[in-house]
Coordinates of C-alpha atoms in Angstrom, one line a residue:
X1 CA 225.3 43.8 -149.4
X2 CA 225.4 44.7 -145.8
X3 CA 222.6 46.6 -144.0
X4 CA 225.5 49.7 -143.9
X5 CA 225.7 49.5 -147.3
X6 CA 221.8 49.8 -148.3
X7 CA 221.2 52.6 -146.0
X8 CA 224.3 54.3 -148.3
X9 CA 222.6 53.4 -151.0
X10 CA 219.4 54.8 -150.4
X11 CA 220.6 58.1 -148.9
X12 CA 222.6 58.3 -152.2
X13 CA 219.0 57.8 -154.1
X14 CA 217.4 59.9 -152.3
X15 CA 220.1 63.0 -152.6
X16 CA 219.8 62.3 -156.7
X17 CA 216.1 62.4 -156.1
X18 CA 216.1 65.9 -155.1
X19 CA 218.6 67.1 -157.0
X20 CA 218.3 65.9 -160.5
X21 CA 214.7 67.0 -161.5
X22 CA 216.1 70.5 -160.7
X23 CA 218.8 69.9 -162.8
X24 CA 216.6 68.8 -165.7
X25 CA 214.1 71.2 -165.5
X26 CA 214.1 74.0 -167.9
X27 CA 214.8 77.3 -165.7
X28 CA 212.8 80.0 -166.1
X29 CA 214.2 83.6 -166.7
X30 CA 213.8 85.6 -163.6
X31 CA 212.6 89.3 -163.9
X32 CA 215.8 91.1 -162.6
X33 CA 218.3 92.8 -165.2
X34 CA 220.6 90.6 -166.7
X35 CA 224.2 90.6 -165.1
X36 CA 223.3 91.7 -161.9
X37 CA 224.9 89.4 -159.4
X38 CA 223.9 88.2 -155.7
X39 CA 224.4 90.2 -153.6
X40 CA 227.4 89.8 -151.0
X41 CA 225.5 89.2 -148.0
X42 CA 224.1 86.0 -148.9
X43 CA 227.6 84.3 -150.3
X44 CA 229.0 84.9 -147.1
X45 CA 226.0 83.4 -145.2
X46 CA 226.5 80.5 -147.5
X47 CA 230.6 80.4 -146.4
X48 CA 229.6 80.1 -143.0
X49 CA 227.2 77.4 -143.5
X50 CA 230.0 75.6 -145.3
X51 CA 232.2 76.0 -142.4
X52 CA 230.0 74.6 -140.0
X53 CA 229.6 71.3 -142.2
X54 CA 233.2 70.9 -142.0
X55 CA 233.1 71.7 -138.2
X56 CA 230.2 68.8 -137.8
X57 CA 232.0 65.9 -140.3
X58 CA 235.2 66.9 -137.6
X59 CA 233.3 66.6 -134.7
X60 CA 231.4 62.9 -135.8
X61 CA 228.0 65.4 -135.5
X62 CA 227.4 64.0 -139.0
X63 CA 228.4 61.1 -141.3
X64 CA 230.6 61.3 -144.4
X65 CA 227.2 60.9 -146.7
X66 CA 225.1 63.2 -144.8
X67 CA 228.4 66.2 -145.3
X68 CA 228.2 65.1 -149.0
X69 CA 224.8 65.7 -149.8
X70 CA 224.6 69.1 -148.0
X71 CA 227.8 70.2 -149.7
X72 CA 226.5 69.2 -152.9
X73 CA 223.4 71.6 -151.9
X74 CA 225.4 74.4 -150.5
X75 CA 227.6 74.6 -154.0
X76 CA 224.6 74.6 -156.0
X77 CA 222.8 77.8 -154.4
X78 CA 226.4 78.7 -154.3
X79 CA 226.2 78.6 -158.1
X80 CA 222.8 80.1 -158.2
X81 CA 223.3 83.1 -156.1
X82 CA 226.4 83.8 -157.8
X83 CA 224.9 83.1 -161.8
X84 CA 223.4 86.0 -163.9
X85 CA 219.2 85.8 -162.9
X86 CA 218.8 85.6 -166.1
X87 CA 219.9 82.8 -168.0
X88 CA 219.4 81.7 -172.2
X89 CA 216.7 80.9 -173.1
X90 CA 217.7 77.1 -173.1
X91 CA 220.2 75.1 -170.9
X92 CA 218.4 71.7 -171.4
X93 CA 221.6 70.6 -172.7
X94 CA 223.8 71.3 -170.4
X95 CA 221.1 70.6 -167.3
X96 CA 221.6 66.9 -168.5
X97 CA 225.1 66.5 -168.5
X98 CA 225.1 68.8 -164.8
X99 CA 222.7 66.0 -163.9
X100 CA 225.0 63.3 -165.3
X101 CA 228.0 64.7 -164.1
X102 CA 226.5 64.8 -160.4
X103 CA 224.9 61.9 -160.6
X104 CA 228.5 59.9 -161.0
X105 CA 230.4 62.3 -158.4
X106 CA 228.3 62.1 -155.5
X107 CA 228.7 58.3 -155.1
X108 CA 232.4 58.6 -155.8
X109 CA 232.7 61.6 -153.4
X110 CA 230.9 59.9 -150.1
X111 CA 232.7 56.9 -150.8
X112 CA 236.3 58.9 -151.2
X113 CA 235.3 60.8 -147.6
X114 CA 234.2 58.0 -145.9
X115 CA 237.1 55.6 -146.8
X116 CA 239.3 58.3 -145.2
X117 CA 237.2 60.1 -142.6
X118 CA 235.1 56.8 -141.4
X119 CA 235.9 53.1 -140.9
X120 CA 235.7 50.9 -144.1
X121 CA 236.5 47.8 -142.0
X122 CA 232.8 48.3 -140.6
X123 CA 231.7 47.3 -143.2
X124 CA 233.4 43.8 -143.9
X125 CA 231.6 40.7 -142.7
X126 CA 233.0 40.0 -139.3
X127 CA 235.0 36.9 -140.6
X128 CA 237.3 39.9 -142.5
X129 CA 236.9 41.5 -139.5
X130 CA 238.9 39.6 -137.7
X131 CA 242.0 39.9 -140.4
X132 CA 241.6 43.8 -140.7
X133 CA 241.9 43.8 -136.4
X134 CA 243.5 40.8 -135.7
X135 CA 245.6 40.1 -132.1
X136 CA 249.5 39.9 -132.1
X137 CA 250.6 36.2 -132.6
X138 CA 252.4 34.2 -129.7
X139 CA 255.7 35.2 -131.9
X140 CA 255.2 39.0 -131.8
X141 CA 254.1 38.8 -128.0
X142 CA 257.3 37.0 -127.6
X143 CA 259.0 39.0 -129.7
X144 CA 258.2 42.1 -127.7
X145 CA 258.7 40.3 -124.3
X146 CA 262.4 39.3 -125.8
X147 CA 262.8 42.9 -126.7
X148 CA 261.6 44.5 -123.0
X149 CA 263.8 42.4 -121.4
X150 CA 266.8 42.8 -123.8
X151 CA 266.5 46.8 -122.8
X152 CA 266.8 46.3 -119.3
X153 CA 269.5 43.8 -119.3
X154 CA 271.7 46.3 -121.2
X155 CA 270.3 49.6 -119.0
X156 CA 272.9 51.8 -118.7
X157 CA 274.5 51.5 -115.2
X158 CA 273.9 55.8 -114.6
X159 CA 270.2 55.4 -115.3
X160 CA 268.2 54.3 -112.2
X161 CA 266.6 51.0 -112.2
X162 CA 262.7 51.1 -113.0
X163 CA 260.9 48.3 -110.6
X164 CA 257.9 48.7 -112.9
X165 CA 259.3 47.7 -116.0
X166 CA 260.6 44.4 -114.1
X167 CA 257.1 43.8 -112.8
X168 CA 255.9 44.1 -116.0
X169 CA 258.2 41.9 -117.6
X170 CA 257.4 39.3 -114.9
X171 CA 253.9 39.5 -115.7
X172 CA 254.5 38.8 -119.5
X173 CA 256.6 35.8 -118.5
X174 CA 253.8 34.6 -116.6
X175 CA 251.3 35.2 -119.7
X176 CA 253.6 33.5 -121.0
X177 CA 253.7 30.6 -119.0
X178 CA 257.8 31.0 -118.5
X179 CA 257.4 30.9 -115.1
X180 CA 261.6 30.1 -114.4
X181 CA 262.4 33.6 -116.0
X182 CA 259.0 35.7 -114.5
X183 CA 260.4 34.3 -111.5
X184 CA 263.8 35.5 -111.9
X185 CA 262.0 39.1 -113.0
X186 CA 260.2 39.1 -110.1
X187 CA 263.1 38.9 -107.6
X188 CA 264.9 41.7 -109.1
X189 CA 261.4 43.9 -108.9
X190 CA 261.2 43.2 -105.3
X191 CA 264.3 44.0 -104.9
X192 CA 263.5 47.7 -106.1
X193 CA 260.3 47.9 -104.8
X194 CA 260.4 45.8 -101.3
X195 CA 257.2 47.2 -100.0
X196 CA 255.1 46.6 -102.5
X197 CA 252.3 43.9 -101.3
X198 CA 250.5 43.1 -105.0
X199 CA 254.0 42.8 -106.1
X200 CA 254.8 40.4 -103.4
X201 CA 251.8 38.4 -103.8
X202 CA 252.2 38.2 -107.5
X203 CA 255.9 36.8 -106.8
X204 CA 254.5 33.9 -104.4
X205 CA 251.8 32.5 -107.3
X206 CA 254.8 32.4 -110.0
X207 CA 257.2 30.8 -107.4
X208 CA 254.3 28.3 -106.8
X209 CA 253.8 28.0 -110.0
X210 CA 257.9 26.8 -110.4
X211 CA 257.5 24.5 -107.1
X212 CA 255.4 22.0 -108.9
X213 CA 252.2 24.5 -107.5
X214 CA 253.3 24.1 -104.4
X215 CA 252.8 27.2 -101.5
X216 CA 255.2 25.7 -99.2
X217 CA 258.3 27.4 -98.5
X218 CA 259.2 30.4 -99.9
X219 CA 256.3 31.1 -101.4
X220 CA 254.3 31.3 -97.8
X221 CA 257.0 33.7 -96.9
X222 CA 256.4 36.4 -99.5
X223 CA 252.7 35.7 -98.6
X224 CA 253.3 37.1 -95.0
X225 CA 255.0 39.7 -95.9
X226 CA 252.7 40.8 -98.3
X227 CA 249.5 40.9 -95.5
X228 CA 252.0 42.3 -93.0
X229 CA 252.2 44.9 -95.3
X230 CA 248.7 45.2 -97.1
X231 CA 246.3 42.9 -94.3
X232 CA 243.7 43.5 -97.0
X233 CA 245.3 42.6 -100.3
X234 CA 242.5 39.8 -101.8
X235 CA 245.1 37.7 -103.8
X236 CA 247.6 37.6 -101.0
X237 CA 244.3 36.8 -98.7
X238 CA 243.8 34.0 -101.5
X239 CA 246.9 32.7 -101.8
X240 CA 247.0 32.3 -97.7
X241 CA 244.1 30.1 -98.3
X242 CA 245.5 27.8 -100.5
X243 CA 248.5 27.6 -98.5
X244 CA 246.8 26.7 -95.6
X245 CA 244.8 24.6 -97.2
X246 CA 248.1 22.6 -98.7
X247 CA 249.5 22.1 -95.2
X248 CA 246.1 20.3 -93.9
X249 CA 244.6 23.4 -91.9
X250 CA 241.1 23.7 -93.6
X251 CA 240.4 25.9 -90.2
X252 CA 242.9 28.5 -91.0
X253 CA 242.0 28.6 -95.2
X254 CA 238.6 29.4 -94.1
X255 CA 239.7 32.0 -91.9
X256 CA 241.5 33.5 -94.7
X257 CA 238.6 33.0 -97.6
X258 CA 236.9 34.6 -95.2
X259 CA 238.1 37.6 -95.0
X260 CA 238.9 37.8 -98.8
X261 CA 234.8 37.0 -99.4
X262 CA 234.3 39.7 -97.3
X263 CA 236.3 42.6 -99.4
X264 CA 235.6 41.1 -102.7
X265 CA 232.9 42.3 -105.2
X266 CA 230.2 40.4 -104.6
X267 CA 228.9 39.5 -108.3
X268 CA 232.7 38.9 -109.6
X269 CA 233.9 35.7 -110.4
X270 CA 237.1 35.9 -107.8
X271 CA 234.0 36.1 -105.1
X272 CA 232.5 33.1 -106.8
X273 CA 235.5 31.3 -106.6
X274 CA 236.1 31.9 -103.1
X275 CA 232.8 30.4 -102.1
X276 CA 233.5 26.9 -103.8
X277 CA 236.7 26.9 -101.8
X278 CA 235.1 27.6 -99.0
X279 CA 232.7 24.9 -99.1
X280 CA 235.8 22.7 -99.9
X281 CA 237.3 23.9 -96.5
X282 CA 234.3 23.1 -94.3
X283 CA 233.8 20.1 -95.6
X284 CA 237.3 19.6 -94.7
X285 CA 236.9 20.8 -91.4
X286 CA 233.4 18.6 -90.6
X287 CA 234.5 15.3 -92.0
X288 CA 238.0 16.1 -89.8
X289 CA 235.6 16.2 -86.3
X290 CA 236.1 14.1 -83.3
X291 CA 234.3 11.3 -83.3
X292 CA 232.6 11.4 -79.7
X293 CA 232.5 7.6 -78.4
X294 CA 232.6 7.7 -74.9
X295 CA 228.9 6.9 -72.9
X296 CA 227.4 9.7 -71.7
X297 CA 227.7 8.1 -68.3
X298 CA 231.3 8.6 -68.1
X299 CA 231.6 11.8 -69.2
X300 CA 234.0 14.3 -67.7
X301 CA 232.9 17.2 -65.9
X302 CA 232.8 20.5 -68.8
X303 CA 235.7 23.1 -68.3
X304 CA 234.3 26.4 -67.1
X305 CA 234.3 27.7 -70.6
X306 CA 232.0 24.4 -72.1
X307 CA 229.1 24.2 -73.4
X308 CA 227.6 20.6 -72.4
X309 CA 223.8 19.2 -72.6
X310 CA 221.8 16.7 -73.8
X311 CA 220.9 16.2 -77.4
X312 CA 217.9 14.7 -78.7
X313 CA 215.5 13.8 -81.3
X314 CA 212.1 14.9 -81.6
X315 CA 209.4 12.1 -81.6
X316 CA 207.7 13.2 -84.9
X317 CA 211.3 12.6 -86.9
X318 CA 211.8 9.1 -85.4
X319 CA 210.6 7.3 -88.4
X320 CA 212.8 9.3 -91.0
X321 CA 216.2 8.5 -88.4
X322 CA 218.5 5.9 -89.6
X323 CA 221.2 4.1 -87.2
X324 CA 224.2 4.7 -89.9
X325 CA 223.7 8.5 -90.2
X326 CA 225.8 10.8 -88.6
X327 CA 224.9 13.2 -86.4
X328 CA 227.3 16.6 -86.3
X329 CA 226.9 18.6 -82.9
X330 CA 228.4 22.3 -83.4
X331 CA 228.7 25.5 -82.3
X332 CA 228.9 29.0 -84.1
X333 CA 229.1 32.2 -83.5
X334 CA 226.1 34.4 -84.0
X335 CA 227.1 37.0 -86.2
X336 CA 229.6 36.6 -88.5
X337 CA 231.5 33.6 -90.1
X338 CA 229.5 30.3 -90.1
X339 CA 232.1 28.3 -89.8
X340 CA 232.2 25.6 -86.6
X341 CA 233.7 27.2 -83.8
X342 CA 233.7 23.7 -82.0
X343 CA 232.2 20.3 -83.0
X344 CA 231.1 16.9 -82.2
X345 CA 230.2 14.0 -84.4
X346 CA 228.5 10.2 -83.8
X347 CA 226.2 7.9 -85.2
X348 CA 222.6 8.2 -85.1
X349 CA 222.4 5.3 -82.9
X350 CA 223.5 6.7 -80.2
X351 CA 220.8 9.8 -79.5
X352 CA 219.8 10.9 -77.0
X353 CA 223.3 11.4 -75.5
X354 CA 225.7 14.2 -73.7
X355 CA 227.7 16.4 -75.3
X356 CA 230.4 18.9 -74.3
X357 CA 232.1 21.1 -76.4
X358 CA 235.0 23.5 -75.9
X359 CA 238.4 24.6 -77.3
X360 CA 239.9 21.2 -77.3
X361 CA 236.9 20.1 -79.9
X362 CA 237.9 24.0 -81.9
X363 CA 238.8 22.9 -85.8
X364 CA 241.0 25.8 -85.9
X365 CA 243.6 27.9 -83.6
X366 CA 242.1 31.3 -84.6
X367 CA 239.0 30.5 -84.1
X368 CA 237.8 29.0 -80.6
X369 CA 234.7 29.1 -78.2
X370 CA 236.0 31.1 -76.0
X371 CA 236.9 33.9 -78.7
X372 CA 233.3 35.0 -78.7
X373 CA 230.7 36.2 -75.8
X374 CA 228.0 34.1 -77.6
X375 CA 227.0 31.2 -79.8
X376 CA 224.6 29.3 -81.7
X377 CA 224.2 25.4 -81.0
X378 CA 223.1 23.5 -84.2
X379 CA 222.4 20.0 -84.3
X380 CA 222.0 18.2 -87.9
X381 CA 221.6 14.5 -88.9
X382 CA 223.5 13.7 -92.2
X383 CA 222.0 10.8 -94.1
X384 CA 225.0 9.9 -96.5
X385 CA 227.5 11.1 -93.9
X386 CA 228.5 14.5 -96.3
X387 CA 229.8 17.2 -94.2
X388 CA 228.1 19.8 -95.8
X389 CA 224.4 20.7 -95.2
X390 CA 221.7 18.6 -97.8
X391 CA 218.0 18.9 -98.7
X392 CA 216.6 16.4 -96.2
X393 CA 218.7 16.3 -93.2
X394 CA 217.2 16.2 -89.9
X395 CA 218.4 19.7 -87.5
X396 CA 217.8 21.6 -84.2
X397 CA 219.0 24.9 -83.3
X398 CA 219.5 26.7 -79.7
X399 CA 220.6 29.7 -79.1
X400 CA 222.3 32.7 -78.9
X401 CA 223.8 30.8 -75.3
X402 CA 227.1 31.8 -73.7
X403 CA 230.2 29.6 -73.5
X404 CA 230.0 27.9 -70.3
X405 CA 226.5 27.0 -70.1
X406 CA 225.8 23.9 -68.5
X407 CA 222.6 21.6 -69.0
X408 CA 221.4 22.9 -72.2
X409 CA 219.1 20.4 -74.0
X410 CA 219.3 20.6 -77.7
X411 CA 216.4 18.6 -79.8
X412 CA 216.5 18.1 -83.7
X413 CA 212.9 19.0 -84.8
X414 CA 213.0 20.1 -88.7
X415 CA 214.2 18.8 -91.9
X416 CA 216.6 20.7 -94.1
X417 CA 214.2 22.6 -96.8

């Protein structure tokens, strides 16, 4: 039996508890005249305490067993303000079968109210649970799609279209996985609804979806459209990401991730998500860096919007440098995105050297030294050559300096906690 059912059970017990030795007792005749009955007042007192029962089982205030018991109650002072005070001299008798008679109705009458005023199926295990409430099956949801789009096929041609309902139908395709025909809902809703940025965005992740996932193309169009029309709209944001991504522009998917990170929740998963992409796109855009193999001697005098130097290491890390690793020179701006706005990499071997960086060195075209009035130049020493930052690694940081800075003389002195 379920916990539910026990605490029934002993509410049950205890209602009988109260109720039956009263029932058994032998009454006692009461010293007012024979025949005289309550008086009015008090029945109509107990009519309104009736009415509030019923006014607390509607309003959930109580539970079907609690409304039975104080019914129960309620119709017995009924009876007893309504009975002659003075009663034969014996009604043992019929105090036993009252008793009996109650005993056997009150179950059956909390059971009869709460199988239609509560919810039986609490009551089940949850394995029968699952049959009372179970979800539609794969054939009804298909069934229902079939049905939706069967009704707007044959809308009459004087009722005006309804870009919603083709939206949603697109969307069950795409539950469905039919991505041919959400695709084929989709172009008729944006033809109704051409504005509409979540729509647009929407359409270019089925029309991936049909390319094999593939952004290129058409789908990249509807993404521009979309942020053309809703800059802000995090899947289109997303989807730009990927895109860029696809066509071997890490620079440009970080720039969009970016900006989606920035307007998503924080704690949702679609913010998680973005930050392992994210990753994936730096790494991108480190292990993509010029490799800087020209002698120091030789090298060209910085543009005016450079930043050049020297960069070194610091005695005390000499024993924990290795000729293979790579060292990646960078520069960032100081509030805001982390990502490189220029960079340099090399081997180990050859510190202390010269370094310039500038907009030829940029990983991306909407992100460049000179876009910013100051930066932050970080130095770091990579042991297996990974692009992205490890316990371990060897780094310097200078900074905030401005772009065009000459002579600036960057030494790596800490180790990555």
């Amino acid at each position: 039996m379920t916990l539910l059912g026990l605490l029934g059970l002993a509410l049950l017990l205890l209602a009988l508890a109260m109720l039956l030795p009263a029932l058994l007792r032998s009454p006692r005749p009461a010293p007012t005249q024979a025949g005289s009955l309550a008086p009015e007042p008090n029945l109509a007192l107990l009519r309104e305490q009736k009415a509030q029962l019923d006014e607390q089982l509607g309003s959930g205030a109580i539970g079907p067993a609690q409304y039975a018991l104080a019914s129960s109650e309620l119709e017995q002072r009924v009876l007893d303000e309504a009975a002659p005070a003075t009663a034969p001299p014996s009604r043992t008798g019929g105090g036993r079968l009252s008793a009996l008679l109650l005993g056997l109705a009150l179950p059956l009458l909390a059971l009869a109210l709460y199988s239609w005023l509560g919810q039986p199926q609490a009551v089940l295990a949850p394995e029968l649970q699952a049959g009372v409430a179970a979800e539609p099956t794969q054939a009804q949801v298909e069934a229902m799609v079939a049905q939706l789009a069967k009704r707007l096929d044959e809308q009459p041609s004087g009722q005006p279209p309804d870009p919603q309902a083709w939206e949603m139908l697109a969307r069950a395709y795409a539950s469905l996985q039919r991505f041919e025909e959400s695709n084929r809902a989709y172009i008729r809703a944006g033809e109704l609804a051409p504005r509409n940025a979540q729509l647009l965005a929407d359409h270019a992740d089925v029309l991936a979806m049909v390319q094999g996932q593939s952004a290129a193309g058409e789908p990249t169009r509807l993404i521009e459209r979309a942020l053309a029309i809703d800059p802000k709209n995090l899947k289109a944001l997303a989807l730009a990401g990927t895109a860029a991504l696809q066509r071997q522009d890490p620079g440009a998917a970080v720039v969009f991730w970016s900006r989606a990170q920035a307007l998503a929740p924080p704690d949702s998963e679609f913010a998680a998500g973005l930050a392992s992409s994210l990753d994936v796109a730096r790494a991108q855009l480190l292990a993509a860096a010029p490799q800087g193999s020209r002698p120091a001697a030789s090298a060209p005098a910085a543009p005016a919007l450079a930043i050049s130097g020297t960069v070194s290491l610091a005695p005390a890390l000499a024993a924990q440098l290795a000729a293979s690793d790579t060292v990646f020179v960078f520069a960032r701006a100081v509030q805001g995105s982390r990502m490189p706005l220029a960079i340099l990499k090399f081997k180990a071997s050859e510190l202390p050297r010269a370094f310039t960086l500038d907009d030829s060195s940029a990983m991306s075209q909407e992100l460049k030294l000179s876009s910013v009035g100051q930066v932050m130049l970080v130095a770091r020493v990579s042991r297996s050559g990974n692009a992205m930052p490890q316990a371990g690694d060897l780094t310097g940081e200078l900074g905030p300096v401005k772009p065009g800075a000459p002579g600036l003389r960057l030494v790596i002195n800490s180790v990555q906690p």
